PDB file of C-alpha atoms and ligand atoms in Angstrom:
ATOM      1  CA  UNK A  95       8.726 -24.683  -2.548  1.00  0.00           C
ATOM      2  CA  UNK A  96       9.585 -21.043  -3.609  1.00  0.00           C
ATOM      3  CA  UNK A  97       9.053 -19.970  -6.896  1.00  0.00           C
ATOM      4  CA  UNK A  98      11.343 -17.489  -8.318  1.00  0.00           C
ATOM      5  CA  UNK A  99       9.477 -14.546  -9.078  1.00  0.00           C
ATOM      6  CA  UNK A 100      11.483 -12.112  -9.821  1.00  0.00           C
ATOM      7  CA  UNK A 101      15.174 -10.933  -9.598  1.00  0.00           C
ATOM      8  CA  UNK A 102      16.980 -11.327  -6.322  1.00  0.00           C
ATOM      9  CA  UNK A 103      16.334  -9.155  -3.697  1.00  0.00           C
ATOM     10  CA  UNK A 104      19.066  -6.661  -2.775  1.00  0.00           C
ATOM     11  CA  UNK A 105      21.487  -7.505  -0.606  1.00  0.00           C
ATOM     12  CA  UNK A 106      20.551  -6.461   3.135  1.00  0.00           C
ATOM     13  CA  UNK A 107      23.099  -4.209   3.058  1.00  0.00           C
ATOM     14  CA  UNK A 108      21.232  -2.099   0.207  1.00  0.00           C
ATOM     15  CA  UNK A 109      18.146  -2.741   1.763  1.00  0.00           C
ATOM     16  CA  UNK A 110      17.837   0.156   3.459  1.00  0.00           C
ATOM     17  CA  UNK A 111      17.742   2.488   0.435  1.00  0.00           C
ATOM     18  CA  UNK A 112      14.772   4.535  -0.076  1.00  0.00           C
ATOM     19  CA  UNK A 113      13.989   3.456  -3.156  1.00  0.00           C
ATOM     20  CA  UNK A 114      14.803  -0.521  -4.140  1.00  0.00           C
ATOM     21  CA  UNK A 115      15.670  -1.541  -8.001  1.00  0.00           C
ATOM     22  CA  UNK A 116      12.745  -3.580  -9.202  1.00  0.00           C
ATOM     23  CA  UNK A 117       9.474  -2.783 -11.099  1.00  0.00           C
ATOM     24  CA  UNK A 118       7.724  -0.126  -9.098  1.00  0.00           C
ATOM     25  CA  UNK A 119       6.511   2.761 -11.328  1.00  0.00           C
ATOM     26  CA  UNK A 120       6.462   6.043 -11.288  1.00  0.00           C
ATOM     27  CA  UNK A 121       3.139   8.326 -10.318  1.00  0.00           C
ATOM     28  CA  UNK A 122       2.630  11.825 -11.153  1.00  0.00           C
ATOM     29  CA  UNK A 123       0.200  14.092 -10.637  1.00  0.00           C
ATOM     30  CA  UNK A 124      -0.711  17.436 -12.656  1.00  0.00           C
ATOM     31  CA  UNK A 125      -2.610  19.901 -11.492  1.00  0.00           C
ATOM     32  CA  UNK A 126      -4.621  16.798 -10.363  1.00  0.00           C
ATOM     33  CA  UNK A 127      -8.392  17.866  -8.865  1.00  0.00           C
ATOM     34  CA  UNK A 128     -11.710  15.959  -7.584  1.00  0.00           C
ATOM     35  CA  UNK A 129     -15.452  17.621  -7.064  1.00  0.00           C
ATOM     36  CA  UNK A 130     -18.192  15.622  -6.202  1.00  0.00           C
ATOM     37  CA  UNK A 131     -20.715  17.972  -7.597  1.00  0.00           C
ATOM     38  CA  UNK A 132     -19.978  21.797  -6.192  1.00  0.00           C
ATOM     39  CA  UNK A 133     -18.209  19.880  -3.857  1.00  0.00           C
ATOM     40  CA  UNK A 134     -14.423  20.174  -4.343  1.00  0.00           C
ATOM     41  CA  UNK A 135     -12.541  17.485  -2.471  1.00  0.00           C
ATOM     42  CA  UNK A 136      -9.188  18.106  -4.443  1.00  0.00           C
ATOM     43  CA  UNK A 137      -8.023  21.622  -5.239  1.00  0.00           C
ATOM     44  CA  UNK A 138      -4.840  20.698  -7.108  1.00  0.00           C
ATOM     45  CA  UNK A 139      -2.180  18.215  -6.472  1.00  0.00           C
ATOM     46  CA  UNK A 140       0.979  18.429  -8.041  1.00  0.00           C
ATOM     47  CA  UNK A 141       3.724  15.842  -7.215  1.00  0.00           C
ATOM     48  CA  UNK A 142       5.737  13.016  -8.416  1.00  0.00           C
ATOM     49  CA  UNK A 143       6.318   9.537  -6.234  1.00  0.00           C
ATOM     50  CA  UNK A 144       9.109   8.298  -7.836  1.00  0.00           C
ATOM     51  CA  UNK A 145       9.198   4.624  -8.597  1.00  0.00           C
ATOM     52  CA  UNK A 146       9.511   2.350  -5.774  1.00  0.00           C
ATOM     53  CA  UNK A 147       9.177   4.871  -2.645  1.00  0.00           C
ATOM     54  CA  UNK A 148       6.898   4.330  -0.302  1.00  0.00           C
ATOM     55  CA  UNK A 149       4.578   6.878   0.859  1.00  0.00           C
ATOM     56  CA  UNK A 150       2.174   7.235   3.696  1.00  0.00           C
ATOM     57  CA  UNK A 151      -0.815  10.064   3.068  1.00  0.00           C
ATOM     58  CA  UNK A 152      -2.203  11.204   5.881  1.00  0.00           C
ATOM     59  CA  UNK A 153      -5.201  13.647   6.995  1.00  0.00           C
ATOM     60  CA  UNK A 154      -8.368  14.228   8.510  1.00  0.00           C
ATOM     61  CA  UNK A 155     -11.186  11.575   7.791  1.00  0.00           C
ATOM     62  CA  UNK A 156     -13.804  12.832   5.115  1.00  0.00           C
ATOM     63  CA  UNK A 157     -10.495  14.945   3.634  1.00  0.00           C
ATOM     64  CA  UNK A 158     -10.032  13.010   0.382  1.00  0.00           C
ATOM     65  CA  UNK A 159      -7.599  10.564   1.088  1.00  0.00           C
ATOM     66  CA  UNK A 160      -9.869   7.746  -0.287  1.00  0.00           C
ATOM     67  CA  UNK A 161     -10.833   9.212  -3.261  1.00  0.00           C
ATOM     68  CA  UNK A 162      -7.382  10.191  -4.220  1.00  0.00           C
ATOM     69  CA  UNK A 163      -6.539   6.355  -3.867  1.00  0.00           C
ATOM     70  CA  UNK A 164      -9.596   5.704  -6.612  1.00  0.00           C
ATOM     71  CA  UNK A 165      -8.027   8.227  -8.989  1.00  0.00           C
ATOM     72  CA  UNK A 166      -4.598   6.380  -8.523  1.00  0.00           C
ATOM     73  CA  UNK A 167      -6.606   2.881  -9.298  1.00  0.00           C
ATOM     74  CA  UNK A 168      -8.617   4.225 -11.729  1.00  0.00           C
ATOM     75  CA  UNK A 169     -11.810   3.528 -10.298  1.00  0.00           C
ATOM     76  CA  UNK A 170     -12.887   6.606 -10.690  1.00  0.00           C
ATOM     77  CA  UNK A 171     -11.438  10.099 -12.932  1.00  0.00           C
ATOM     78  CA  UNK A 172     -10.227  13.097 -11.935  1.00  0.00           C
ATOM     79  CA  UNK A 173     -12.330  16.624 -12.438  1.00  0.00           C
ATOM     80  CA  UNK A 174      -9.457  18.465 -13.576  1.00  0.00           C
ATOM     81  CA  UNK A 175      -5.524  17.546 -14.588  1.00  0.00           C
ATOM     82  CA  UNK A 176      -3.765  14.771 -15.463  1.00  0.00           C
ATOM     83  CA  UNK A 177      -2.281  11.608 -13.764  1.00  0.00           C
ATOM     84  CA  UNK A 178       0.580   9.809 -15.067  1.00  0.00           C
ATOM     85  CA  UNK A 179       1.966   6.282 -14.365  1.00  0.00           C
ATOM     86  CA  UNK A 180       5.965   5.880 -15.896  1.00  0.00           C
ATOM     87  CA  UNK A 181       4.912   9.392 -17.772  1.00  0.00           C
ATOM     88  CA  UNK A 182       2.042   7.935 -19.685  1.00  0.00           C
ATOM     89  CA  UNK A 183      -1.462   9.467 -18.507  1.00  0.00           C
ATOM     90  CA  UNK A 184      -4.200   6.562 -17.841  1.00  0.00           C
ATOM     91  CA  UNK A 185      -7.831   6.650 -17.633  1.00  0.00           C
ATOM     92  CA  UNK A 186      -9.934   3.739 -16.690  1.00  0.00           C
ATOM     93  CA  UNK A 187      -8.821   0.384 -14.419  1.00  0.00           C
ATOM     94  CA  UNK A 188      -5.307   0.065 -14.130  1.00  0.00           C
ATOM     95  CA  UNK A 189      -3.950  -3.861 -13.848  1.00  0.00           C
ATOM     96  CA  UNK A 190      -0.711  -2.701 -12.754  1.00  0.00           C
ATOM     97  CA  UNK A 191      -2.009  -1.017 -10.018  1.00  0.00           C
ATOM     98  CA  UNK A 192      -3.735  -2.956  -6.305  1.00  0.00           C
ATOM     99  CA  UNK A 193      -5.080  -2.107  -4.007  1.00  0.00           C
ATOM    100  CA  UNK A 194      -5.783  -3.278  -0.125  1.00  0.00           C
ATOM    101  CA  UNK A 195      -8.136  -2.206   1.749  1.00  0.00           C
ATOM    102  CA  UNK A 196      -9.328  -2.065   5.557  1.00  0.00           C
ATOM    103  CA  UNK A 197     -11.584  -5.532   5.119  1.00  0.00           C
ATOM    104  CA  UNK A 198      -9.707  -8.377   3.070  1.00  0.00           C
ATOM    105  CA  UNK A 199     -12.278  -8.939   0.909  1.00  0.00           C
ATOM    106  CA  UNK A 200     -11.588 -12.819   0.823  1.00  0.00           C
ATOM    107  CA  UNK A 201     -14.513 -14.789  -1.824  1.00  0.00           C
ATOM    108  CA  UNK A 202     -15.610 -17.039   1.130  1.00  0.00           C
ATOM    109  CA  UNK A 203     -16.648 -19.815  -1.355  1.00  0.00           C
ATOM    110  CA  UNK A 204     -12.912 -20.164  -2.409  1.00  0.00           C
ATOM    111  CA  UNK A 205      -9.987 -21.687  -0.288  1.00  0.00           C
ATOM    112  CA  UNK A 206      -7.144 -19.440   0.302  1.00  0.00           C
ATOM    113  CA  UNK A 207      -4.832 -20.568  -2.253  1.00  0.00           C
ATOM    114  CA  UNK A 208      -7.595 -19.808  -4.745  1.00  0.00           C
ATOM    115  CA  UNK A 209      -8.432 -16.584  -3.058  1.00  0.00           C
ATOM    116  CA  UNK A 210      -5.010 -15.766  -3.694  1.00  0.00           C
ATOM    117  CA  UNK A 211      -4.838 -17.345  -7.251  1.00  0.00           C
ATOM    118  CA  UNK A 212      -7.375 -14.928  -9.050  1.00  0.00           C
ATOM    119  CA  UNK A 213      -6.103 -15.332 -12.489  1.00  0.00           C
ATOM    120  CA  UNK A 214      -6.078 -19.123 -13.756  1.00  0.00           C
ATOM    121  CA  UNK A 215      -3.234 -18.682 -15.782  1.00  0.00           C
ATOM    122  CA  UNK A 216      -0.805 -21.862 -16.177  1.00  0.00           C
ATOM    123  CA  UNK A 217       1.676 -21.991 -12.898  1.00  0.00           C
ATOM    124  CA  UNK A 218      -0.868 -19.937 -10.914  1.00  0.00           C
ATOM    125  CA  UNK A 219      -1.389 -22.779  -8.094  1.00  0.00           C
ATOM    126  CA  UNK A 220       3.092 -22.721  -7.796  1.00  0.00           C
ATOM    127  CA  UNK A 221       2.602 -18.680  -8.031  1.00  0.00           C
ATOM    128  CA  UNK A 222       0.193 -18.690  -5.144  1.00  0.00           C
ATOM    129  CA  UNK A 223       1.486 -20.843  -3.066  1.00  0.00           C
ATOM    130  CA  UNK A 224       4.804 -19.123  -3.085  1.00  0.00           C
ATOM    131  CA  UNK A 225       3.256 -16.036  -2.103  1.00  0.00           C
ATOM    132  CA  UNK A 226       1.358 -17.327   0.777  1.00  0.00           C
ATOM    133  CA  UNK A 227       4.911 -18.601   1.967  1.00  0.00           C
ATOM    134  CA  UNK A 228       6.285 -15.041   1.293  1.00  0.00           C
ATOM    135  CA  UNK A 229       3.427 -13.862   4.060  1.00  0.00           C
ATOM    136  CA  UNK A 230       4.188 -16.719   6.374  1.00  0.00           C
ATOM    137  CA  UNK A 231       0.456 -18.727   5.500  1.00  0.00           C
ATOM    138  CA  UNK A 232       1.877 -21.569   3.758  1.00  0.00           C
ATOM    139  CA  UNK A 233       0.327 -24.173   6.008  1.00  0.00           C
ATOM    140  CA  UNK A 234      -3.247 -22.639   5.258  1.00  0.00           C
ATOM    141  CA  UNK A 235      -3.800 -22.970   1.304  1.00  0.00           C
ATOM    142  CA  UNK A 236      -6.144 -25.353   1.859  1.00  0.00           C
ATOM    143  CA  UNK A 237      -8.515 -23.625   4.360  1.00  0.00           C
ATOM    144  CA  UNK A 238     -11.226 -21.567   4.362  1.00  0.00           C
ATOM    145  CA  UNK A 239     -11.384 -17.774   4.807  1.00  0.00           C
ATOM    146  CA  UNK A 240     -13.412 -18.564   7.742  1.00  0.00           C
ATOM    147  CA  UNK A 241     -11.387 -19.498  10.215  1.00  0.00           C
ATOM    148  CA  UNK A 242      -8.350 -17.177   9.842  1.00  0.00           C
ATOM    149  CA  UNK A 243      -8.120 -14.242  12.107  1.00  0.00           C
ATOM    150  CA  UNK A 244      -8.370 -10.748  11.188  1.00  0.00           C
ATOM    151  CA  UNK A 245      -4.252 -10.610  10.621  1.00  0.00           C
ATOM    152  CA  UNK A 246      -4.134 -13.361   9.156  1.00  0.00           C
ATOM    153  CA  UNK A 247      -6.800 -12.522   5.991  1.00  0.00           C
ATOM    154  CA  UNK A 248      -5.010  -9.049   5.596  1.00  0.00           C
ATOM    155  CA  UNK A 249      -2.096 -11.433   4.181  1.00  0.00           C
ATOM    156  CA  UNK A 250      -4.124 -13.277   2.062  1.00  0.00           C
ATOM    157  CA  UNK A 251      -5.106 -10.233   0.669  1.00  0.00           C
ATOM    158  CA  UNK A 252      -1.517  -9.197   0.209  1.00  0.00           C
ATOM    159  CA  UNK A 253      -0.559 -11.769  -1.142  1.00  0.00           C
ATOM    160  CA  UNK A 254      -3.583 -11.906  -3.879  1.00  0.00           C
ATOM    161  CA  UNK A 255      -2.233  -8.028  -4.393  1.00  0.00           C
ATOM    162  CA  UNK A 256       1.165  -8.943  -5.404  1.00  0.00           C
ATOM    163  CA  UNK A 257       0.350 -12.357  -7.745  1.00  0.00           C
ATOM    164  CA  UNK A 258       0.398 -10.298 -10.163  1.00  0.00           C
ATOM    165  CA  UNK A 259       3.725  -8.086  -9.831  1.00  0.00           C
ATOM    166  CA  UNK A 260       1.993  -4.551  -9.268  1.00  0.00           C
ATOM    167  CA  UNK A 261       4.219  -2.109  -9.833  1.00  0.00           C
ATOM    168  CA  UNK A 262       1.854   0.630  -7.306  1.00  0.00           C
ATOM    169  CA  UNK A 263       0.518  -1.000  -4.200  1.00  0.00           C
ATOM    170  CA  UNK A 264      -2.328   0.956  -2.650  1.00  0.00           C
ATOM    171  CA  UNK A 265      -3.050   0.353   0.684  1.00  0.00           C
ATOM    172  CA  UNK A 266      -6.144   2.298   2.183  1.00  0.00           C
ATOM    173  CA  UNK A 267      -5.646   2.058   5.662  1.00  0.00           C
ATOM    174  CA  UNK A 268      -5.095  -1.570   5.952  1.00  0.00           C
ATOM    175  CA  UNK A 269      -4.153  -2.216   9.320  1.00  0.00           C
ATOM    176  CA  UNK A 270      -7.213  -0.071  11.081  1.00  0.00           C
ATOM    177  CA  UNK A 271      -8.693  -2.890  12.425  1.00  0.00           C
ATOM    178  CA  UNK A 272      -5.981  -4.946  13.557  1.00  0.00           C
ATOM    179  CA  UNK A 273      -4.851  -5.018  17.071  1.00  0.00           C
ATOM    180  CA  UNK A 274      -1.391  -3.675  18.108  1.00  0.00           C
ATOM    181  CA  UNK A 275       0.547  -6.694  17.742  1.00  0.00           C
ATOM    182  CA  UNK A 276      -0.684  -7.675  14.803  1.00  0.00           C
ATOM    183  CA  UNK A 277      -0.393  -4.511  13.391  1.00  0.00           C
ATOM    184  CA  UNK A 278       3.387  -4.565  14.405  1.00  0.00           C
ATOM    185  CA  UNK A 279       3.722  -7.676  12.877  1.00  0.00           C
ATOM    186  CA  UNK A 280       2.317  -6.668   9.196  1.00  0.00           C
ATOM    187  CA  UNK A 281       4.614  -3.680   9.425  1.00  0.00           C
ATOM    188  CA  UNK A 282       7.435  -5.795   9.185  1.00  0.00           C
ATOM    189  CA  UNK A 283       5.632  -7.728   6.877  1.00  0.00           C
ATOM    190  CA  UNK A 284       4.780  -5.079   4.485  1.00  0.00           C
ATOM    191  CA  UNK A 285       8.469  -3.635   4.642  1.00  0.00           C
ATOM    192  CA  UNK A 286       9.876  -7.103   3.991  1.00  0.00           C
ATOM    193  CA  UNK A 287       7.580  -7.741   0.830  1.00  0.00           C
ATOM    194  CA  UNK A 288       8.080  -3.868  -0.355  1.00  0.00           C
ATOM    195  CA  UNK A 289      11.269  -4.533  -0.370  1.00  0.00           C
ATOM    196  CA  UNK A 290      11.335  -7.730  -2.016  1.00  0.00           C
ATOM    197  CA  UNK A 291       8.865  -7.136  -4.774  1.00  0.00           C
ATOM    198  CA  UNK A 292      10.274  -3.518  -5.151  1.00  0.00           C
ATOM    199  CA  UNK A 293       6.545  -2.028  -5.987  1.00  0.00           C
ATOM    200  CA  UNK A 294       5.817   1.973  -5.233  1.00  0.00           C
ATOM    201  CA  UNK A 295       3.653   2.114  -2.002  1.00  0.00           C
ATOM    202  CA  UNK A 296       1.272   4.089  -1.219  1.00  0.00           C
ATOM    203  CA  UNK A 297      -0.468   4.214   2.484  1.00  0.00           C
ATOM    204  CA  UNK A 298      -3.325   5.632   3.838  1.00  0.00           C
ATOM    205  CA  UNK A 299      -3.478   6.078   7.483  1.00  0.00           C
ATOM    206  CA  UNK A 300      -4.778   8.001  10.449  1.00  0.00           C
ATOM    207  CA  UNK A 301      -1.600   6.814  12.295  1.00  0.00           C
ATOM    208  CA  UNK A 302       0.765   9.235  12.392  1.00  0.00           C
ATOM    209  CA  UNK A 303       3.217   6.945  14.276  1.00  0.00           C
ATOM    210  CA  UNK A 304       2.803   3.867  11.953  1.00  0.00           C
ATOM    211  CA  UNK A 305       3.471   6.574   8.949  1.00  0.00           C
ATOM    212  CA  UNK A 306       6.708   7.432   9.811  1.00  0.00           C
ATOM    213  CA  UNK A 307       7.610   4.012  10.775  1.00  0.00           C
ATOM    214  CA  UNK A 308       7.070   2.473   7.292  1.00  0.00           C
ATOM    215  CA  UNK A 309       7.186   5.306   4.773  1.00  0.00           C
ATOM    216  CA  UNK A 310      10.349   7.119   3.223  1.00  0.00           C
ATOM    217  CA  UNK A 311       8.272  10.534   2.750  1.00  0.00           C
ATOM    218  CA  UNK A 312       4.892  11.549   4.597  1.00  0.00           C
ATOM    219  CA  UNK A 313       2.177  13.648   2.442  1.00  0.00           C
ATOM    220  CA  UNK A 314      -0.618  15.270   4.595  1.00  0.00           C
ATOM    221  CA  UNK A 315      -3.388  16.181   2.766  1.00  0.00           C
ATOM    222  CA  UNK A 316      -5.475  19.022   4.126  1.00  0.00           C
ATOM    223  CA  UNK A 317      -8.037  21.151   2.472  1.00  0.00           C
ATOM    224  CA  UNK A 318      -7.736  19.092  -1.000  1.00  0.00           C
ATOM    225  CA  UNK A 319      -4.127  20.468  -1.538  1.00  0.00           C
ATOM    226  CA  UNK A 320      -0.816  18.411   0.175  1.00  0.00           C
ATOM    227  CA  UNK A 321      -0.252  20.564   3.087  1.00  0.00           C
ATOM    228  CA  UNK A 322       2.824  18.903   4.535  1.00  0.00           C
ATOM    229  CA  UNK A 323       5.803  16.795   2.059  1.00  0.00           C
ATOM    230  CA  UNK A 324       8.039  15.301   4.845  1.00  0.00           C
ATOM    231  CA  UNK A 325      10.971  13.098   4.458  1.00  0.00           C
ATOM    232  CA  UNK A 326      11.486  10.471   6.899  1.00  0.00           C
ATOM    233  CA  UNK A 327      15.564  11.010   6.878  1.00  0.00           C
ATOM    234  CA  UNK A 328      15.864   8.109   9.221  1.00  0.00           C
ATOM    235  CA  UNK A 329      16.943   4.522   8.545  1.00  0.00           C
ATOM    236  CA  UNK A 330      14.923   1.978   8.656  1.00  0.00           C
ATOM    237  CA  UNK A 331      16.946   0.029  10.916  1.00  0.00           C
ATOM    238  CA  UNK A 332      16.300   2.601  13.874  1.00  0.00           C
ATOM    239  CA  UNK A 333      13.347   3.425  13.354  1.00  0.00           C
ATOM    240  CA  UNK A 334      12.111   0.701  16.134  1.00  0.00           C
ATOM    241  CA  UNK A 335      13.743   1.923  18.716  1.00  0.00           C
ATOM    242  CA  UNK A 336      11.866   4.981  18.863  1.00  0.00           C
ATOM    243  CA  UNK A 337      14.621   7.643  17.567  1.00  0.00           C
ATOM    244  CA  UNK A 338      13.872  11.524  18.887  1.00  0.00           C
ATOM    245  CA  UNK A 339      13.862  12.384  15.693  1.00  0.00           C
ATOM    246  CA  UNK A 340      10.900  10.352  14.603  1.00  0.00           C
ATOM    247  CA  UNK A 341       8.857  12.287  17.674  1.00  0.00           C
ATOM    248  CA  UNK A 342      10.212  15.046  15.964  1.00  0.00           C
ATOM    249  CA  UNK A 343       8.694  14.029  12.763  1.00  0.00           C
ATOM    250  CA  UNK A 344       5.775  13.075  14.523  1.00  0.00           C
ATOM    251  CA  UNK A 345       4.869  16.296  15.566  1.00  0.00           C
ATOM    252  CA  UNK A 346       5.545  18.046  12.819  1.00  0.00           C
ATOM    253  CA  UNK A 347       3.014  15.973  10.850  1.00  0.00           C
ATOM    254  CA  UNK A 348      -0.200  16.503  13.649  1.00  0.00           C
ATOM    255  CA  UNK A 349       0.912  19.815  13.572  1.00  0.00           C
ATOM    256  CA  UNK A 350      -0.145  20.044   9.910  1.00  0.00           C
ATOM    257  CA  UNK A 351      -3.631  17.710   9.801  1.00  0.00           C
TER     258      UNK A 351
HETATM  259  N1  ADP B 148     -18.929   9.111  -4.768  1.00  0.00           N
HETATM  260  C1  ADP B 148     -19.028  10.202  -4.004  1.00  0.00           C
HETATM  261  N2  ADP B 148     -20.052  11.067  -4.171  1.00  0.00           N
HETATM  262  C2  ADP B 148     -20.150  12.184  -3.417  1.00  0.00           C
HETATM  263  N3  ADP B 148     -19.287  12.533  -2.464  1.00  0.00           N
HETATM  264  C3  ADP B 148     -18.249  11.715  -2.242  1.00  0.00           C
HETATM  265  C4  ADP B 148     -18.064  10.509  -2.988  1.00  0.00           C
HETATM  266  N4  ADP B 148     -16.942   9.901  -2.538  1.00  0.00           N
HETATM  267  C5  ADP B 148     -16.458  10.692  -1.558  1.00  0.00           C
HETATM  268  N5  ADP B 148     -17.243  11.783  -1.379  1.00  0.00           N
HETATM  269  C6  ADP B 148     -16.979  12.878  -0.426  1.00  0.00           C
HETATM  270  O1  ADP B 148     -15.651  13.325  -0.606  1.00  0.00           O
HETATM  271  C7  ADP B 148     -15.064  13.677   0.638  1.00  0.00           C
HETATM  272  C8  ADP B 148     -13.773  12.885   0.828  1.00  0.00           C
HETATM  273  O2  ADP B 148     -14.071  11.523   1.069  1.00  0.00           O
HETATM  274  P1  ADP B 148     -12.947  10.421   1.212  1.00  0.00           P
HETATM  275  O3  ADP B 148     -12.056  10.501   0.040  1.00  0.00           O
HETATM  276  O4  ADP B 148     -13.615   9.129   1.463  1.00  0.00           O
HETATM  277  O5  ADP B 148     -12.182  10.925   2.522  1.00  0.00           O
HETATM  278  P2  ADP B 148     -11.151  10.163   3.475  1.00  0.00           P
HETATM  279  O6  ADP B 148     -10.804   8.861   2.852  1.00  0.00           O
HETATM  280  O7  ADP B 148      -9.983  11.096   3.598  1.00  0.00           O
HETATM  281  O8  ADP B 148     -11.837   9.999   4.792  1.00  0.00           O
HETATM  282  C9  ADP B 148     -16.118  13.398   1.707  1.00  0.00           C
HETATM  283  O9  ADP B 148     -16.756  14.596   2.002  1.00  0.00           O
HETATM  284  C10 ADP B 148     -17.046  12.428   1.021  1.00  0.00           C
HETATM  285  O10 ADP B 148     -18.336  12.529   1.534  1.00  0.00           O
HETATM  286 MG1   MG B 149     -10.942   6.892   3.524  1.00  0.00          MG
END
């Protein structure tokens, strides 16, 4: 049985907007930059993600993508600047703020509907299990992470992200290991629940192609500074079928790595 979580979800007529009504907040960063010693990974970032978009970063492995995603969660503080969730400046762990990462991270001593359940807080057993029907694993709550495939623990793991209503979802290249179908099916996935839940997404990949399917604006991050800020001006709705302006998109993004 579903469990009302939140308000309706737009109508699918609305659902193409770039940004959905809901509780996604806004991210800013000022002046925003990251050494590791005399190291410098970022050299000043200075940008807003307004609340509820959904951005894909990408760039060249080892160029700071990562570690801007630990800023964001507050696992870690930045050198310099300031970042700001819904204008307020945070330091430290950040509750409204998940992340996902390449390996689902599943406690295998816990079933799936506790995997998903992390906080024991009355109506957490209804709240899970309505999430694992929101990611199509309601039959499972009962197993083991064991014996679900690779796809199939990525959403577990997104649905233990959203139990708790994040308003940013960081996802550090969750998909990497997945093969293409899969993949293609926790694209529509992940669209489907970003729209629903109405959370600000943020993406790390490598793919260029899966950026500009699922994002509404694509930051490439090169030499610690955002090199490239690309709008994806295309609805989502023909996207699939492989428009010539997403090759144009495409190639304007490699272009920039
Ligand atoms: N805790 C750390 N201590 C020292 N260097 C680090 C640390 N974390 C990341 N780095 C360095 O920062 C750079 C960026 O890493 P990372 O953010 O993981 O890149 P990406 O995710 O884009 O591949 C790399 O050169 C990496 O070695
Ligand atoms: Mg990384």
């Amino acid at each position: 049985m579903m469990v009302p979580l939140r308000a309706a979800a737009p109508s699918p007529e609305v659902q193409d907007q770039a940004t959905v009504a809901g509780k996604g907040l806004e991210l800013a960063f000022e002046g925003v930059t990251k050494a590791f010693g005399d190291v410098g990974v970022l050299k000043g970032l200075d940008l807003v993600i307004p609340a509820g978009q959904f951005v894909a970063v990408v760039g060249r492995s080892g160029g700071g993508k990562t570690t801007l995603m630990r800023l964001i969660a507050g696992l870690d503080g930045p050198t310099g600047g300031a970042i700001r969730i819904d204008g307020t400046a945070r330091r430290g762990l950040q509750p409204d703020v998940r992340l996902l990462f390449q390996d689902a991270r599943l406690l295998p001593w816990q079933r799936v509907l506790s995997n998903v359940g992390i906080a024991r807080d009355p109506g957490w057993k209804a709240r899970a299990q309505a999430l694992l029907a929101e990611v199509g694993l309601a039959e499972r709550a009962g197993d083991w992470p064991y014996v679900l495939s690779g796809g199939q623990k990525q959403r577990v793991a997104l649905a233990r992200a959203l139990v708790t209503e994040p308003g940013i979802l960081l996802l550090d290249e969750p998909f990497g290991a997945l093969d293409a179908l899969t993949r293609a099916d926790m694209h529509r996935l992940l669209t489907r629940v970003w729209r629903q839940h109405g959370f600000t997404a943020i993406l790390i990949t490598h793919d260029v192609a899966e950026a500009v399917a699922l994002a509404d604006r694509v930051l490439v991050l090169r030499d610690g500074r955002v090199a490239e800020d690309i709008t994806v001006d295309i609805p989502r709705s023909a996207r699939a079928t492989g428009a010539p302006r997403l090759a144009e998109l495409e190639r304007r993004i490699l272009s920039a790595v």
